[in-house]
XYZ file of C-alpha atoms in Angstrom:
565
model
C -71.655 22.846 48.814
C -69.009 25.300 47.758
C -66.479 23.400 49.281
C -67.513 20.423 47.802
C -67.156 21.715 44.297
C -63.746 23.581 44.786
C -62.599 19.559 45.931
C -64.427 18.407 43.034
C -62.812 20.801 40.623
C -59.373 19.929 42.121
C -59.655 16.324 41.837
C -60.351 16.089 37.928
C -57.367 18.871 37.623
C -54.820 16.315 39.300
C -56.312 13.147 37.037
C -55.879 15.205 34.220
C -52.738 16.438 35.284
C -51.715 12.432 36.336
C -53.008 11.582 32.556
C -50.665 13.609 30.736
C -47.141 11.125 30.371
C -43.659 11.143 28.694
C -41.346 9.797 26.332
C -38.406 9.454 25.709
C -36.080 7.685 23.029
C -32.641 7.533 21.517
C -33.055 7.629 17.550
C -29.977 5.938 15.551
C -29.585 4.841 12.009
C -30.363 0.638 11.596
C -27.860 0.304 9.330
C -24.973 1.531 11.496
C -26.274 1.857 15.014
C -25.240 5.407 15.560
C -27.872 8.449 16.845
C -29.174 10.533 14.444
C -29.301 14.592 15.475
C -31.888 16.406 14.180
C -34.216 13.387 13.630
C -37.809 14.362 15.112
C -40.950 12.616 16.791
C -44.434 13.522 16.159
C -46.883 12.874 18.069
C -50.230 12.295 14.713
C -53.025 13.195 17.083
C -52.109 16.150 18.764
C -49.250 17.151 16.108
C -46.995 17.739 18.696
C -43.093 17.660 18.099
C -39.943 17.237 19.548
C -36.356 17.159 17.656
C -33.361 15.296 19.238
C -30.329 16.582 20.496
C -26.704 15.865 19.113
C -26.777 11.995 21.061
C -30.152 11.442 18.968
C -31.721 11.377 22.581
C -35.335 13.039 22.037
C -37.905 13.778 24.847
C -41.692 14.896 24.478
C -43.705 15.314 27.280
C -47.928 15.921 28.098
C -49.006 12.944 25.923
C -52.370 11.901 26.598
C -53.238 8.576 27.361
C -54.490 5.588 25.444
C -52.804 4.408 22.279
C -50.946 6.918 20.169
C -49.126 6.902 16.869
C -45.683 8.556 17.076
C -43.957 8.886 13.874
C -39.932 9.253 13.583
C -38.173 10.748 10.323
C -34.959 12.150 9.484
C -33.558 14.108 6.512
C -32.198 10.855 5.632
C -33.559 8.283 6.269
C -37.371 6.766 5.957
C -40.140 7.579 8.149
C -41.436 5.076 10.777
C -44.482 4.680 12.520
C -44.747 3.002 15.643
C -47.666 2.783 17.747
C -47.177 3.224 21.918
C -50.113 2.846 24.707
C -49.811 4.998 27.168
C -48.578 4.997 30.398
C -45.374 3.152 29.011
C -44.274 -0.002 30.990
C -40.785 0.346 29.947
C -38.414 2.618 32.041
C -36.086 4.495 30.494
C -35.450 5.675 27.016
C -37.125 3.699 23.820
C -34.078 2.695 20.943
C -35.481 3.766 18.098
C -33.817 2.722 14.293
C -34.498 3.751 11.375
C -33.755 2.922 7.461
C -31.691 4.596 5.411
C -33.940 6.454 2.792
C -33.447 5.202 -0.956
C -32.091 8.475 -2.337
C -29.947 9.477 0.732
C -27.232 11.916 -0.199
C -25.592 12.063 3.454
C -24.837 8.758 3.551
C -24.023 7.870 0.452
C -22.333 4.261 0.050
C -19.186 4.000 -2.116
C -17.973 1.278 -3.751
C -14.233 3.180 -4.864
C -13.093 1.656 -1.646
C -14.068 -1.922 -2.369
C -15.554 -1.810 0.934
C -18.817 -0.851 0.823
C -18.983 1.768 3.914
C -20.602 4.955 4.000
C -18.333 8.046 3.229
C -18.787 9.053 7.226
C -17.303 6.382 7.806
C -14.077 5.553 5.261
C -11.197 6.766 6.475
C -9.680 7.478 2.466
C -10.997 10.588 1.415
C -13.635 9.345 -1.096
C -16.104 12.736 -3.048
C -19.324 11.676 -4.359
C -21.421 13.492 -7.410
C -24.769 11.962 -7.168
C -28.864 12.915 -6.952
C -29.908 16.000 -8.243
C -26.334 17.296 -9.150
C -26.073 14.462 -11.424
C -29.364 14.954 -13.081
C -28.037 18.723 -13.656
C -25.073 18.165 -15.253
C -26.693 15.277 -17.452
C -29.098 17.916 -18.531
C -26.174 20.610 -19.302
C -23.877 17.921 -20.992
C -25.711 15.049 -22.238
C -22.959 13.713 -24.757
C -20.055 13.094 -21.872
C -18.919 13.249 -18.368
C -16.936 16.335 -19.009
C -19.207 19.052 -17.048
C -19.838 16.679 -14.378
C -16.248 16.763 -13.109
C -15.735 20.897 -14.163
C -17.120 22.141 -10.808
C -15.288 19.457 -8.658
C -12.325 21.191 -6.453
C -9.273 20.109 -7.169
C -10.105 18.685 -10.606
C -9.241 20.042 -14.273
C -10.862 19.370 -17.070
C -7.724 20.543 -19.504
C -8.239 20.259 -23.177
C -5.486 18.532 -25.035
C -6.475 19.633 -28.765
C -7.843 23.182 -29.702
C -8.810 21.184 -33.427
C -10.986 18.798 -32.070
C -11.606 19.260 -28.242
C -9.664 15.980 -26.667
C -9.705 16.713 -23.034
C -7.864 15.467 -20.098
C -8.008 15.039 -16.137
C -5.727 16.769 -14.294
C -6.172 16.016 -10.507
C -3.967 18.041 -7.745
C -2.045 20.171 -10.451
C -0.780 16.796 -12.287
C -0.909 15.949 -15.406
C -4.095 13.488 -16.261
C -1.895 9.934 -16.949
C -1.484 10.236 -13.210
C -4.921 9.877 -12.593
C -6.551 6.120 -13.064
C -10.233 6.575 -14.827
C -12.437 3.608 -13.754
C -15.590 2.678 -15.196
C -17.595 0.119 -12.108
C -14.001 -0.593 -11.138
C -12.462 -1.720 -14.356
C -9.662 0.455 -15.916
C -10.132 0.506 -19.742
C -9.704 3.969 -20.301
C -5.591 4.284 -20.484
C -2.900 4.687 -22.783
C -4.447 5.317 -26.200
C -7.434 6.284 -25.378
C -6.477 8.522 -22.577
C -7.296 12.096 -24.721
C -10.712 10.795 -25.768
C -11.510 8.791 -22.270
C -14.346 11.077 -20.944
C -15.161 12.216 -24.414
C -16.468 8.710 -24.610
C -18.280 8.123 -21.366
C -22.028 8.721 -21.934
C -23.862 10.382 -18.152
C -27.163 8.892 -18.739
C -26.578 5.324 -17.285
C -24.465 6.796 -13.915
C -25.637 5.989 -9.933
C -23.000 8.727 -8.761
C -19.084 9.383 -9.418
C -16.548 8.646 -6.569
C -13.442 10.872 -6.665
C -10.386 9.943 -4.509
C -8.057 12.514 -4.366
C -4.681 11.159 -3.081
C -2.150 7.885 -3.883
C -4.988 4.833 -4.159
C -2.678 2.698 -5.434
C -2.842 -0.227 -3.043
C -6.129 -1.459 -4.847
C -5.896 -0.274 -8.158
C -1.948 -0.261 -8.742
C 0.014 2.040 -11.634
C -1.558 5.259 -12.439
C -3.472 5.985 -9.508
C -0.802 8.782 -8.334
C -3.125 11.195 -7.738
C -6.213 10.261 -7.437
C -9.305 7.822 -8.516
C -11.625 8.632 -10.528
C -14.648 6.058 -10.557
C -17.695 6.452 -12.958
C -20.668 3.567 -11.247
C -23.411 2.653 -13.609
C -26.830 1.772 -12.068
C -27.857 -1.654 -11.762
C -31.507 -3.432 -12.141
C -34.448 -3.062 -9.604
C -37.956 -5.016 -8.994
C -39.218 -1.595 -10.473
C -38.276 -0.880 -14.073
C -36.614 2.335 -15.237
C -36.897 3.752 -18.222
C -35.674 7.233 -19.141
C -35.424 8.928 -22.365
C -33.600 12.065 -23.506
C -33.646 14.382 -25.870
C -31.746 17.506 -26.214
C -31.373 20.261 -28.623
C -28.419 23.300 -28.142
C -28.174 26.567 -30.033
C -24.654 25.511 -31.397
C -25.801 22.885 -33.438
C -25.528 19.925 -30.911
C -28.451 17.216 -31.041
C -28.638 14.473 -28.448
C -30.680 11.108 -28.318
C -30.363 8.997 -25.316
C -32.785 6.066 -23.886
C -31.650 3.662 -20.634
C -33.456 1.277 -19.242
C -33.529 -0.816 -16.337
C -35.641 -4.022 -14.556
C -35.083 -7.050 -12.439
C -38.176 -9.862 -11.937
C -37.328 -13.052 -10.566
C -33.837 -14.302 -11.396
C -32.860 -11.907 -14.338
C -31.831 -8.302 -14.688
C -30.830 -6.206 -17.414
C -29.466 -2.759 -18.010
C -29.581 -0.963 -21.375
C -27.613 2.206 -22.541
C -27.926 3.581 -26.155
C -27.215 6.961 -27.326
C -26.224 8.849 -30.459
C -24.850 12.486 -30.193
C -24.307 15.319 -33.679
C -22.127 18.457 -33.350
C -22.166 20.679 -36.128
C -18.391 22.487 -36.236
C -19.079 26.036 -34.850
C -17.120 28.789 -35.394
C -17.654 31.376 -32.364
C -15.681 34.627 -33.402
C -16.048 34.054 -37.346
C -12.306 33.566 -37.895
C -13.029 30.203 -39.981
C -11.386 28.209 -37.129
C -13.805 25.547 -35.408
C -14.042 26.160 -31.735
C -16.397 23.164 -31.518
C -15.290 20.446 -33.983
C -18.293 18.822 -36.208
C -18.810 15.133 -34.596
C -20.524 12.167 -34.399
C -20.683 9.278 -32.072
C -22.937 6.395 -30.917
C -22.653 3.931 -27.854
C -24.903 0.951 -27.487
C -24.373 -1.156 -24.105
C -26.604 -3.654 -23.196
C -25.921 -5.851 -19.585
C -27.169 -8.847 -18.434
C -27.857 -9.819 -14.442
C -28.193 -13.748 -13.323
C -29.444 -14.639 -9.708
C -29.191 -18.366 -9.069
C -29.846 -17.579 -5.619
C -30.036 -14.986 -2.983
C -25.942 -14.880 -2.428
C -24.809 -15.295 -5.944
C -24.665 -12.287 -9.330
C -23.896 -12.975 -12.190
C -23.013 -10.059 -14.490
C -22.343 -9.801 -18.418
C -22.204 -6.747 -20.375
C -20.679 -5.287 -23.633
C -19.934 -1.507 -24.646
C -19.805 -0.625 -28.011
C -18.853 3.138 -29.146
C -17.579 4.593 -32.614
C -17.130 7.833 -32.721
C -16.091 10.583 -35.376
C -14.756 14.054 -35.047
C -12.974 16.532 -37.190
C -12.069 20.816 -36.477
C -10.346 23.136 -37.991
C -10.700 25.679 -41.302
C -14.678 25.784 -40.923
C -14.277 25.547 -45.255
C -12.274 22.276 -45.160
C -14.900 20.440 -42.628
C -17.426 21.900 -44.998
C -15.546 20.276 -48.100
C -14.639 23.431 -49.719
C -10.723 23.602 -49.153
C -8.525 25.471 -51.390
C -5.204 26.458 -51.471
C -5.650 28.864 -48.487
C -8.013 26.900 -46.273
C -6.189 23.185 -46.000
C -5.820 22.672 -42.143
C -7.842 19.823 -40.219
C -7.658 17.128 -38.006
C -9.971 14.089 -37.821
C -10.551 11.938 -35.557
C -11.766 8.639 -36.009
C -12.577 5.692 -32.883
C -13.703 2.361 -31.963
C -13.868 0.967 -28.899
C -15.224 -2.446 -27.575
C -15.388 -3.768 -24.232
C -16.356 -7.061 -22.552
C -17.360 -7.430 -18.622
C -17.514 -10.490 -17.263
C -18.713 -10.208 -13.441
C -19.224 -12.912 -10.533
C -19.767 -12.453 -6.685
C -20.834 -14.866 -4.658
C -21.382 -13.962 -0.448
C -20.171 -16.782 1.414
C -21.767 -18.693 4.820
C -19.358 -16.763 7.052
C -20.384 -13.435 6.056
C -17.419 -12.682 3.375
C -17.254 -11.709 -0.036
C -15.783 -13.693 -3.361
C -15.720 -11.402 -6.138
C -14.179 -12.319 -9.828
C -14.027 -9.231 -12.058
C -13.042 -9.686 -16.098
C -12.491 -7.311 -19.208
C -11.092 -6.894 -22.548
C -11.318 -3.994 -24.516
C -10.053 -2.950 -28.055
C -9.634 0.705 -28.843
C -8.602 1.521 -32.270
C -8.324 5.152 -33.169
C -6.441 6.964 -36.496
C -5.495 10.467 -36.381
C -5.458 12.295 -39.401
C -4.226 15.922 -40.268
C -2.576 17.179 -43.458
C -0.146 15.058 -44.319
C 0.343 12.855 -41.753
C -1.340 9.882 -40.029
C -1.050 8.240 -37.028
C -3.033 5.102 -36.173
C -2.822 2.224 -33.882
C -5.000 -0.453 -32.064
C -5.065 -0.488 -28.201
C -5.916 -3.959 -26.310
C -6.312 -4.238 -22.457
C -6.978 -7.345 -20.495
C -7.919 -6.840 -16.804
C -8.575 -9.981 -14.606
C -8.880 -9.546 -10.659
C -10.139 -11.886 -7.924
C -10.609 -10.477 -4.297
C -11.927 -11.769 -0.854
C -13.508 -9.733 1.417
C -14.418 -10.261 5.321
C -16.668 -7.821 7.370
C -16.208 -8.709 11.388
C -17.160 -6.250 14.204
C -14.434 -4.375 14.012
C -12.373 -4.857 11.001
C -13.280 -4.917 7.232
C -10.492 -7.130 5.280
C -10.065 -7.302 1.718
C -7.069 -8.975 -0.292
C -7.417 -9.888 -3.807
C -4.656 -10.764 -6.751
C -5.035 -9.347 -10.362
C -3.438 -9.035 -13.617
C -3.327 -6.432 -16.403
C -2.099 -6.491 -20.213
C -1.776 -3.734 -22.111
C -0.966 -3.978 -25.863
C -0.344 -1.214 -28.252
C 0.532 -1.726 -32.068
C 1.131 1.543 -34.568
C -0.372 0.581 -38.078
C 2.142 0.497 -40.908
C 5.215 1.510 -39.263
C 5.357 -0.365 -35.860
C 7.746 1.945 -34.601
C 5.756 2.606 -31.208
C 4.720 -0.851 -30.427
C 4.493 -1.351 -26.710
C 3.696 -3.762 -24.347
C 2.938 -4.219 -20.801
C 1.895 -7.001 -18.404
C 1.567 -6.388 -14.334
C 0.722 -9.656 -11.785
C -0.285 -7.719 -8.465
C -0.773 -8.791 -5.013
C -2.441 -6.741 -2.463
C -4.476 -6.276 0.846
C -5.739 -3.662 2.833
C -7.947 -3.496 6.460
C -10.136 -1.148 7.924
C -9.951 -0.747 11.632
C -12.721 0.597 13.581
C -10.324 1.107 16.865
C -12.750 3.595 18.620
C -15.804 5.073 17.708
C -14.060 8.518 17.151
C -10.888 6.831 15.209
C -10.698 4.816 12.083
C -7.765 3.435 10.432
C -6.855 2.082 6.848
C -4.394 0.381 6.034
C -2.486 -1.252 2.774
C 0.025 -2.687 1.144
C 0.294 -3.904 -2.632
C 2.946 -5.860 -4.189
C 3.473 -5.317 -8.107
C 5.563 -7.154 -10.839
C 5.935 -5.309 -14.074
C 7.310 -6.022 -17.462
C 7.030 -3.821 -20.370
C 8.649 -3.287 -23.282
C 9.199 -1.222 -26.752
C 11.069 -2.154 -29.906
C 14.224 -0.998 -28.383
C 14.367 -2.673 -24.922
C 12.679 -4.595 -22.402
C 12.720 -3.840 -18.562
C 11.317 -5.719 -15.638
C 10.207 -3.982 -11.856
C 9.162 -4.826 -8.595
C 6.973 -2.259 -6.850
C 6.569 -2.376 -2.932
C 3.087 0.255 -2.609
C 2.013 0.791 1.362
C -0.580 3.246 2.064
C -2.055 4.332 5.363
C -5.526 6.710 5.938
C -6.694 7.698 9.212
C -10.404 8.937 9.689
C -10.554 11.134 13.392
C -14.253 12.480 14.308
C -13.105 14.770 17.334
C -16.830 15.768 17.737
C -20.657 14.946 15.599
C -19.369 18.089 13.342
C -15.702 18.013 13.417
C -13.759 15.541 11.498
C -10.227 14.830 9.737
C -8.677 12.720 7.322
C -5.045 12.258 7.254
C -3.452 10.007 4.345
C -0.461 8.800 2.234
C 1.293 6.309 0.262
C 3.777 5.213 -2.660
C 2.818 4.984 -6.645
C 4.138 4.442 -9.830
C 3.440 4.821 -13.731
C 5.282 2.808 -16.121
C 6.384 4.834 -18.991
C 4.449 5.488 -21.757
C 4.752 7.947 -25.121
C 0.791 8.891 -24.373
C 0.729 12.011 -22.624
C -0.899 14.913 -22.909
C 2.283 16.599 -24.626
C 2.289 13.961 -26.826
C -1.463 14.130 -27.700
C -1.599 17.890 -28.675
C 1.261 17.117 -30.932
C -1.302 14.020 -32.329
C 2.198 11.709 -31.778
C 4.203 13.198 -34.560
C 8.234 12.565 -35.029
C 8.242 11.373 -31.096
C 10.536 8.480 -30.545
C 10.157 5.596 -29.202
C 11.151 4.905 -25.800
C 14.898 3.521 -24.825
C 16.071 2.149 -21.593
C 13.576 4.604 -19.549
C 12.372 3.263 -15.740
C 9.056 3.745 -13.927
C 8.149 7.117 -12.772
C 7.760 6.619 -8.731
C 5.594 9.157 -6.712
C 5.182 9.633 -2.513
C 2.154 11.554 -1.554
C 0.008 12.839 1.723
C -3.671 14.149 1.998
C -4.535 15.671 4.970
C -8.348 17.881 5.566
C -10.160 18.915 7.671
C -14.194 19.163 8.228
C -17.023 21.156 9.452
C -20.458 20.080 9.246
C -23.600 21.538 10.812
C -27.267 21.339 10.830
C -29.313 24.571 10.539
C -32.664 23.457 10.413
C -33.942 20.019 9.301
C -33.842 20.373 5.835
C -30.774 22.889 5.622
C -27.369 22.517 6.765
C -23.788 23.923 5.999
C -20.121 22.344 5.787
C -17.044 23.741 4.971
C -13.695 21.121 4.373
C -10.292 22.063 3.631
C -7.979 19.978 1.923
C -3.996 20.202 1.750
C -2.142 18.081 -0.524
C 1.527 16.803 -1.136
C 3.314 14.580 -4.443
C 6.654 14.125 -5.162
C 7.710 12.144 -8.174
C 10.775 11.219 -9.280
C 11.769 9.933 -12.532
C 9.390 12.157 -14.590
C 8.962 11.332 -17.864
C 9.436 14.495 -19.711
C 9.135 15.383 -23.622
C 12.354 16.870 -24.936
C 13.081 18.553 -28.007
């Protein structure tokens, strides 16, 4: 009988022992097929856990059997739940994809690169301020985009007038007309406006800010010397947005701000509005504004068409007016006298008109027809002296672009015109028109190398009241992305630039334009520069990791434009 127990006992030990089973999967990202480290499997009933390795390859063993849920997540991406019976009739390891999670910060999408790939995976070095950091910033500096780039490596925010707090980009340690400011791809924020540009760029409407640092200037020509600097708005969902803000600061500042956003059926719309007061503040009590008294508004409604699931249509329209004016505390407070005269004021008006169309073709590529005009008129006004002047800027640009397994090709042709006209005098009138021709592919050669390529052909004419000139630019560029392992990575970059000359500068803006000449028988400033970086990136724990990237950075330009006594 004893015996016949100890068998008994023995046999129910190796059934259970023969119940408990295995798995095994390889865990990648559905959108672009690679394994995900660090993503984990739970098994619901038992709570039982397993995290995969750096080839996503995950393996959890003494499942019971019968059905069981198993449930796969990353940082991010979206969880999935898939239900297994158990013993598996499959040999060998489960694929396993999942979906990129709607806020996803590590693989953020940028559009800077016309594109559309992931940062991981663009071989021009492309930053992104997005998610929570934007929110923050928003929060600290509701009025503009100013704080959002302040913390940014590499970037300056310099201010151009200590009277009313005109501020400029510098990128690299160059001045800011080498850096091309974008708003969703369209460049209406040079020349004239180029002291007030992010004075003038409400946060509340922004997706995320894409910073190239290095020559772009195979897709977006002049000015982009040393670096890109793209502000994306969001665009309508199926569910409707609507934020509101209000803010209140200790110096005198008072912000109102509403956007709102919704798609149902074939229409979309987006809607900014927001009105910002500054009182002039006068830190150390020397009656000198350190914060100029101002006022500005910006209303910008846009309207999305879908005829069909290939084609948007987009219109929009940004209207801001804005009014500043620092200096003696006792003249902004309309109480000058014969010892308290200085000021300077301020005064703006900018329009601008979108007109958008993209259509996805049968074959997988892209059409996309991009269109703006934009008037910027702005006076200056100090004791004295005036200086005012009306800015117009035409931007038209058509581009094709073709995904295949391997290759991402985009060419596209597009014209700018640039008109400036000084009130009264004339004396700087200025024009400029550029016809541009360019194309650029993305080469996925191995999984572990990626290389970009470009080349951009540019025909300029511009012209003052004392000559006209006429050049042909030849602009190649070349970016190489190298992953030598999943946490080691380099970019290496470079290319050719130019910047047609211009009297708006930041020399020229502190000085608010007065007794500069105009320009005679000057030629385009010409720049060659190289990125190179490299990057560390690790995962501590699921939700924690750590990176480290160093960047090193080259420009030469000759034919500086330089103001001279």
């Amino acid at each position: 009988m004893k015996q016949f127990i100890i068998l008994f006992v023995a046999l129910c030990a190796v059934n259970l022992l023969y119940a408990q089973h295995s798995f095994t999967a390889i865990i990648k990202s559905s959108k672009e097929k690679q394994p995900l480290p660090g993503a984990t499997v739970t098994i619901k009933k038992t709570n039982i856990t397993a995290i995969a390795d750096s080839n996503g390859l995950v393996s959890i063993n003494n499942i019971p059997a019968g059905v069981q849920l198993l449930v796969f997540s990353h940082i991010s991406h979206s969880e999935k739940p898939v239900e297994y019976r158990f013993p598996l009739t499959q040999q060998g390891p489960a694929d396993v994809y999942l979906d990129e999670a709607e806020e996803e910060e590590e693989e953020v999408i940028v559009t800077s690169t016309r594109t559309s790939r992931t940062i991981a995976n663009t071989p021009t070095r492309v930053e992104t301020i997005n998610g929570e950091e934007l929110d923050e910033k928003n929060n600290m500096r509701p009025s503009n985009v100013s704080m959002l780039l302040h913390e940014s490596t590499g970037l300056q925010v310099q201010q151009t007038s200590a009277t009313t707090g005109n501020a400029g980009i510098r990128m690299q340690g160059l001045d800011g007309r080498y850096t091309q400011l974008l708003k969703n791809g369209y460049p209406n924020f040079g020349n004239f406006a180029s002291g007030l540009s992010i004075l003038e760029i409400p946060p509340l409407d922004l997706k995320q800010v894409e910073i190239i640092k290095g020559p772009a200037s195979t897709l977006y020509g002049g000015g982009a010397i040393a670096g890109v600097i793209n502000f994306v708005s969001r665009t309508p969902k199926d569910k409707a947005v609507y934020d509101v803000m209000l803010n209140q600061s200790n110096i005198g500042q008072s912000n109102i701000g509403a956007f709102a956003a919704h798609k149902k059926g074939k229409l979309g719309y987006t809607l900014l509005a927001a009105v910002n007061w500054q009182r002039a503040y006068d830190v150390d009590n020397d009656d000198f504004s350190e914060v100029p008294k101002s006022s500005n508004f910006t209303i910008s409604p846009t309207l999305f068409y879908y005829p069909d699931a290939a084609t948007t249509i987009m219109v929009g329209n940004s209207l801001t007016k804005s009014n500043s004016m620092g200096g003696d505390v006792q003249v902004i407070g309309g109480k000058a006298d014969a010892y308290h005269i200085y000021f300077e004021k301020n005064q703006t008006t900018r329009n601008t008109t979108l007109l958008e169309l993209e259509r996805q073709l049968h074959n997988g590529s892209t059409i996309k027809l991009k269109q703006s005009y934009s008037i910027f008129n702005r006076d200056i006004n100090t004791p004295g002296y005036t200086f005012s002047g009306s800015n117009q800027n035409s931007f038209t640009d058509v581009s094709w672009l073709w995904k295949g397994k391997q290759h991402v090709f985009i060419s596209g042709i597009n014209i700018l015109y640039d008109q400036f006209r000084q009130q009264n005098t004339g004396l700087q009138n200025a024009r400029s028109f550029t016809a541009g021709l360019y194309l650029q592919d993305t080469w996925d050669i191995t999984e572990k190398l990626i290389l970009e390529t470009g080349i951009r052909f540019d025909n300029v004419t511009y012209r003052t009241i004392n000559y006209r000139k006429n050049q042909v630019f030849f602009l190649p560029r070349v970016s190489a992305l190298f992953k030598f392992t999943e946490k080691i990575s380099s970019r290496i970059g470079g290319g050719l630039g130019y910047k047609i000359p211009s009297i708006f500068t930041e020399q020229t803006e502190a000085l608010q334009y007065r007794d500069i000449l105009p320009l005679s028988n000057v030629t385009a400033e010409k720049s060659a520069g190289i990125t190179a970086d490299i990057d560390y990136k690790t995962s501590i724990a699921e939700a924690l990791s750590f990176s480290i990237n160093q960047l090193f950075f080259y420009t030469a330009i000759s034919n500086p434009l330089v103001l001279q006594p």
